[in-house]
Structure formats: structure tokens, C-alpha cells
mmCIF file of C-alpha atoms and ligand atoms in Angstrom:
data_model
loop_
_atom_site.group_PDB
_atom_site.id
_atom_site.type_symbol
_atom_site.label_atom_id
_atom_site.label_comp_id
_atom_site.label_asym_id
_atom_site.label_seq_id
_atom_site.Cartn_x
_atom_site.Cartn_y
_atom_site.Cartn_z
ATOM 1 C CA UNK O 116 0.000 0.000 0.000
ATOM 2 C CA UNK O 117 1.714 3.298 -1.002
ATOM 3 C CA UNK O 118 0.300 6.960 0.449
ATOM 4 C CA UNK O 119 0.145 9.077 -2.587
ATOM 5 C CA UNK O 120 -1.365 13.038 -3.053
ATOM 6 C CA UNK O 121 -2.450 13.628 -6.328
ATOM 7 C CA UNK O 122 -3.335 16.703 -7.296
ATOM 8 C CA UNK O 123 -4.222 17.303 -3.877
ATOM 9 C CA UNK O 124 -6.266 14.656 -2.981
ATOM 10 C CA UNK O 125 -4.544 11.707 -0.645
ATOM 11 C CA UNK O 126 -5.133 8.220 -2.155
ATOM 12 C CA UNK O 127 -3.874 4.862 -0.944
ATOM 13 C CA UNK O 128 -2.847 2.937 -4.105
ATOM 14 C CA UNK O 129 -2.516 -1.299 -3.424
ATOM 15 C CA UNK O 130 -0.664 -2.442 -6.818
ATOM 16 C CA UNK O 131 2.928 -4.094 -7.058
ATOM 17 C CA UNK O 132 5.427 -1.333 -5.653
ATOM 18 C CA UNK O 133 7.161 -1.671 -9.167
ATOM 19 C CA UNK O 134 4.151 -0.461 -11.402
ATOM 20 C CA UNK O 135 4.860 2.773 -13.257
ATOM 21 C CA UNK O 136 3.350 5.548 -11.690
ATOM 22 C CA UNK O 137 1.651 5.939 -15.155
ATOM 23 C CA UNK O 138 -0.433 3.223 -15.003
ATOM 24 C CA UNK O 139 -1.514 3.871 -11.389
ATOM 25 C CA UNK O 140 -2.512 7.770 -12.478
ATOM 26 C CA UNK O 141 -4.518 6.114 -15.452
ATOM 27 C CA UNK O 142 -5.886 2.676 -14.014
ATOM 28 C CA UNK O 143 -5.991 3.005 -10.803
ATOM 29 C CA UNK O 144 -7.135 6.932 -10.264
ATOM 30 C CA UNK O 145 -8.728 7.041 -13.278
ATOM 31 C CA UNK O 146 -6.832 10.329 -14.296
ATOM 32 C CA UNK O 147 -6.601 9.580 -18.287
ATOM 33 C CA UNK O 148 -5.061 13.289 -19.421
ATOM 34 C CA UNK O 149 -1.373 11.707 -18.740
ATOM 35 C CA UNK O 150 -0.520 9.730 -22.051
ATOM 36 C CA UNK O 151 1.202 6.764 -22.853
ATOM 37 C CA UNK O 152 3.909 7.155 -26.183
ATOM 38 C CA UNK O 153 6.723 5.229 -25.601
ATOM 39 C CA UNK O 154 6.973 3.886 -22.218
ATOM 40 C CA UNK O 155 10.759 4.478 -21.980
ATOM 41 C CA UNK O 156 11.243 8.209 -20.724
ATOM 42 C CA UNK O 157 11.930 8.892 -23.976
ATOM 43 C CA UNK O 158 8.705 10.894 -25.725
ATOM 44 C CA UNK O 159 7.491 12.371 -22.848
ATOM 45 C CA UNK O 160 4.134 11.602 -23.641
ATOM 46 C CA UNK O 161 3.691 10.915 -19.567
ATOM 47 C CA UNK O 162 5.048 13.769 -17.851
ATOM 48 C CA UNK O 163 3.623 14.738 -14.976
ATOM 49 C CA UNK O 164 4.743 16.659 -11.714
ATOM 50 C CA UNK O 165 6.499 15.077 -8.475
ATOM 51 C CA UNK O 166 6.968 17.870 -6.033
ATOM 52 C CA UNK O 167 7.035 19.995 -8.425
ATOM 53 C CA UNK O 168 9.846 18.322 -10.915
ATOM 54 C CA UNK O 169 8.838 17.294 -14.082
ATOM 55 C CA UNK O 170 9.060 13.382 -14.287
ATOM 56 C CA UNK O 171 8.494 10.836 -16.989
ATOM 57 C CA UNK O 172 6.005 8.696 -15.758
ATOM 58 C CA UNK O 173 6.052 5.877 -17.327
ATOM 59 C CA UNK O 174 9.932 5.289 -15.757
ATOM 60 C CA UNK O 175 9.028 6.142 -12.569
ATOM 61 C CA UNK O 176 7.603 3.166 -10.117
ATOM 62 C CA UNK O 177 4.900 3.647 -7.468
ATOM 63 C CA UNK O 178 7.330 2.324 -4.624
ATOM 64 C CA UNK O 179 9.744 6.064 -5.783
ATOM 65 C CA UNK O 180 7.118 8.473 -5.333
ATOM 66 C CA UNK O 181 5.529 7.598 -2.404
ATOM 67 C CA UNK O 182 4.347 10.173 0.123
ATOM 68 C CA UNK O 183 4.906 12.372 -2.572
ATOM 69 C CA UNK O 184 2.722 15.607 -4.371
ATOM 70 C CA UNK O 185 1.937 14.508 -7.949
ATOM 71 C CA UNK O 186 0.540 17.157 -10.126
ATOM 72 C CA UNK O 187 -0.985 15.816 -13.741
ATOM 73 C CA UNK O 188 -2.513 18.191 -16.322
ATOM 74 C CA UNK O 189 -5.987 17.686 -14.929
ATOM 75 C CA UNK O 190 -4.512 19.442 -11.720
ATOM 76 C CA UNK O 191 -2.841 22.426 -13.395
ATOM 77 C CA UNK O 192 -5.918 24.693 -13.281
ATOM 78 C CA UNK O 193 -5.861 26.208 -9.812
ATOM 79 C CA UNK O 194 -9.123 27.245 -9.007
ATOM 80 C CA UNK O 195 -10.578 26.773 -12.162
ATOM 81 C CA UNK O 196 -8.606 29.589 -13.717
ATOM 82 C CA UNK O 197 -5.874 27.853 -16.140
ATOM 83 C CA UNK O 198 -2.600 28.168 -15.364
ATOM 84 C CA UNK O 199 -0.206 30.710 -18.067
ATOM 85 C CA UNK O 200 0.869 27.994 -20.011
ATOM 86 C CA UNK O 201 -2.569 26.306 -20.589
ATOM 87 C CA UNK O 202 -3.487 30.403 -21.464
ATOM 88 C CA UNK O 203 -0.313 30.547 -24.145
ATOM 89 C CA UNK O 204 -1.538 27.227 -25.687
ATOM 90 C CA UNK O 205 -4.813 28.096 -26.451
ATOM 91 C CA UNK O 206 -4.103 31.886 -27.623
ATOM 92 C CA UNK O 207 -1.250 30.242 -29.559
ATOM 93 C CA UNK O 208 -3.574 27.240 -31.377
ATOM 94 C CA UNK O 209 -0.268 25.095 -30.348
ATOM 95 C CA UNK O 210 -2.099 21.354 -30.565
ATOM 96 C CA UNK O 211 -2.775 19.636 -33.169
ATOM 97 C CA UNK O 212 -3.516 15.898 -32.616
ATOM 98 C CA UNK O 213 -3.630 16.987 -29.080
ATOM 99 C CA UNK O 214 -1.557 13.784 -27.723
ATOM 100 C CA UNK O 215 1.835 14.858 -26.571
ATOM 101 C CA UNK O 216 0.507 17.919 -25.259
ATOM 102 C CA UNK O 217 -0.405 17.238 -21.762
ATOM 103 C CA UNK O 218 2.974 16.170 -21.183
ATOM 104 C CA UNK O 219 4.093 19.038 -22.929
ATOM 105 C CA UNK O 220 2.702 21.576 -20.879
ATOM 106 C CA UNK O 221 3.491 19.870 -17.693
ATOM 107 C CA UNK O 222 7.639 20.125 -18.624
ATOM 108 C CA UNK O 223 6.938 23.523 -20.032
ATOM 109 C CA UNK O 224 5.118 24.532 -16.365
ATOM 110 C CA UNK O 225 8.231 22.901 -14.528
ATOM 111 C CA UNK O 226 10.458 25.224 -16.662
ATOM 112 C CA UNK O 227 8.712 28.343 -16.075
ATOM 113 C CA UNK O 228 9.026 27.683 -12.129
ATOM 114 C CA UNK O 229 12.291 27.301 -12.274
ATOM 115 C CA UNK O 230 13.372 29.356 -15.227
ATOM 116 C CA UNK O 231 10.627 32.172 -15.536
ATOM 117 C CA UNK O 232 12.582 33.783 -18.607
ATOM 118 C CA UNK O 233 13.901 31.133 -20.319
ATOM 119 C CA UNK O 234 16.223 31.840 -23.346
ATOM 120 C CA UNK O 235 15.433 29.580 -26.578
ATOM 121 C CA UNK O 236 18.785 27.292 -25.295
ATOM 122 C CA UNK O 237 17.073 26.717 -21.965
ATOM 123 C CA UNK O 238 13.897 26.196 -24.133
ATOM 124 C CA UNK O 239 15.910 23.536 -26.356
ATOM 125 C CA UNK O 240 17.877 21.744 -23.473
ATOM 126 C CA UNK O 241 14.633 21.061 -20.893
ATOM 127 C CA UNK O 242 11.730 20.609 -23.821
ATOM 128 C CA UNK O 243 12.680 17.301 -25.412
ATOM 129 C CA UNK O 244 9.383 16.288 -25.590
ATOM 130 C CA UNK O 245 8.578 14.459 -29.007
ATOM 131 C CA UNK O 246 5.169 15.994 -30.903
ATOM 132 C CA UNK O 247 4.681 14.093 -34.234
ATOM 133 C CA UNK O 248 2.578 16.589 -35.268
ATOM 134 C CA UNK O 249 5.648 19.527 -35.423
ATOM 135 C CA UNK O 250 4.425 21.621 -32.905
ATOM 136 C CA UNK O 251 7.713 22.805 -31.732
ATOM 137 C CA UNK O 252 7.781 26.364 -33.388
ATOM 138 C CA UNK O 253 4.133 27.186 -31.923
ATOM 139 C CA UNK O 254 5.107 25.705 -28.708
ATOM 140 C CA UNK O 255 8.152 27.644 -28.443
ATOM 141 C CA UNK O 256 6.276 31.434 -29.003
ATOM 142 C CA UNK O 257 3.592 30.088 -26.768
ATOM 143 C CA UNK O 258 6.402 28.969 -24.009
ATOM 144 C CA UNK O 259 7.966 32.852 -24.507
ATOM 145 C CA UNK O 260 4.197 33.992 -24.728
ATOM 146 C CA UNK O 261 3.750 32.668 -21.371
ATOM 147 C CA UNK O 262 6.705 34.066 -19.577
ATOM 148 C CA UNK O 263 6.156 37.292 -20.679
ATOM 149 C CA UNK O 264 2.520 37.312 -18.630
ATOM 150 C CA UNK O 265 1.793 37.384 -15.427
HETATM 151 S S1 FES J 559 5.564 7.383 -22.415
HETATM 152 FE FE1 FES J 559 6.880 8.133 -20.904
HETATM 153 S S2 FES J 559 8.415 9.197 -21.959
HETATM 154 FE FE2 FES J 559 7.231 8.273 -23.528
HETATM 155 S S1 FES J 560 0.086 17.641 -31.153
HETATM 156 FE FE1 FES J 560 0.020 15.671 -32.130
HETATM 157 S S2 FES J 560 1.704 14.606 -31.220
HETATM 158 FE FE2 FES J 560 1.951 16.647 -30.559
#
């Protein structure tokens, strides 16, 4: 049994200590918005928050992050007033497909904590998220859009 707090809310997951936190965010709490891609911390598709940090999820077990504050996309929105980066995304029509991007906006929210001005080399070296679709020039205007607001 492993004590976790997901967005918030304390839950008491019972799965093999070795599952990927992944699967327990999308089969055990039910919280779909965190995707699979490649399931080797590779895409990531999965990213998601761990005291802040952005983590690939899928690489991560249960029996790492226990006791811990996970944050996925569906716990961005403080409030229900959308954090900056969920703003930039939408005023910058970034998605297409739409399937890398939860991911994507939780490493680009982890950035903008810890780098609130990034330069487009900070941009390059923490975003290594994969988007088939070629969203990386909208994503990078929407990442600058973002640190440039409030
Ligand atoms: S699914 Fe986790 S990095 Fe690709
Ligand atoms: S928006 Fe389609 S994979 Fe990124």
C-alpha cells in the first residue's frame, strides 16, 4: 500500500510497488489526461509533476514516489482559472492531434518555475518532448508567450 497526493487529494494505491506511476494515475485513479507514447522516458508523452519536478512517468515506479505531491494536467488549473501555459496554448492554437501535449505543458510549467525567462537554449535543453505533429515552433512562441505574462 503506497500513500500518494495527487493533485491534492490523498489516495492509498494497493498495486505491485514496481508499477509505473503511469499506469496507477490512469488505471488506478482514473486520471486519463497523462498519455502513454513510448513507455521508456523517452517521448514524454507521460510527464507529470512530483513535487514539483517534471518526471516521466512511465519510468518512474509507485514504490519512488511515495508520500509524494503529484501534479498531472488535470490538476494544473488552480481554481478553475488555467494556469499561463494552458493560457499561451490556447491563444497560440499550439495542438494539433492533441496527444503529446499534456505532457508538454506539464515540462513547459516545470520550466517556467524554475526558469521564468527562459532563453530559446534553456527552451531547447529542458523541452525534449517528441510531438509528431511539429508543434515545436508554436510551442516555443507560446512557451515565450507565457513568460512574458503574469
Ligand atoms: S511514455 Fe513516458 S516518456 Fe514516452
Ligand atoms: S500535437 Fe500531435 S503529437 Fe503533438
Amino acid at each position: 500500500m503506497a500513500a500518494l497526493t495527487i493533485n491534492g487529494k490523498a489516495h492509498e494505491i494497493d498495486v505491485d510497488p514496481n508499477t509505473p506511476l503511469l499506469w496507477v494515475l490512469r488505471e488506478n485513479v482514473g486520471l486519463t489526461g497523462t498519455k502513454y507514447g513510448c513507455g521508456i522516458a523517452q517521448c514524454g508523452a507521460c510527464t507529470v509533476h512530483v513535487d514539483g519536478v517534471a518526471m516521466r512517468s512511465c519510468s518512474v515506479p509507485l514504490s519512488a514516489v511515495a508520500g509524494k505531491q503529484i501534479t498531472t494536467i488535470e490538476g494544473l488549473a488552480q481554481n478553475g482559472v488555467l494556469h499561463k501555459v494552458q493560457k499561451a496554448w490556447i491563444d497560440h492554437d499550439v495542438p494539433q492531434c492533441g496527444y503529446c501535449q499534456s505532457g508538454m505543458i506539464m515540462a513547459v510549467a516545470a520550466l517556467l518555475k524554475e526558469k521564468p525567462k527562459p532563453t530559446n537554449k534553456d527552451i531547447d535543453e529542458a523541452i525534449t518532448n517528441i510531438c509528431r505533429c511539429g508543434t515545436f515552433q508554436q510551442v516555443r512562441q507560446a512557451i515565450h508567450a507565457a513568460a512574458a505574462s503574469a
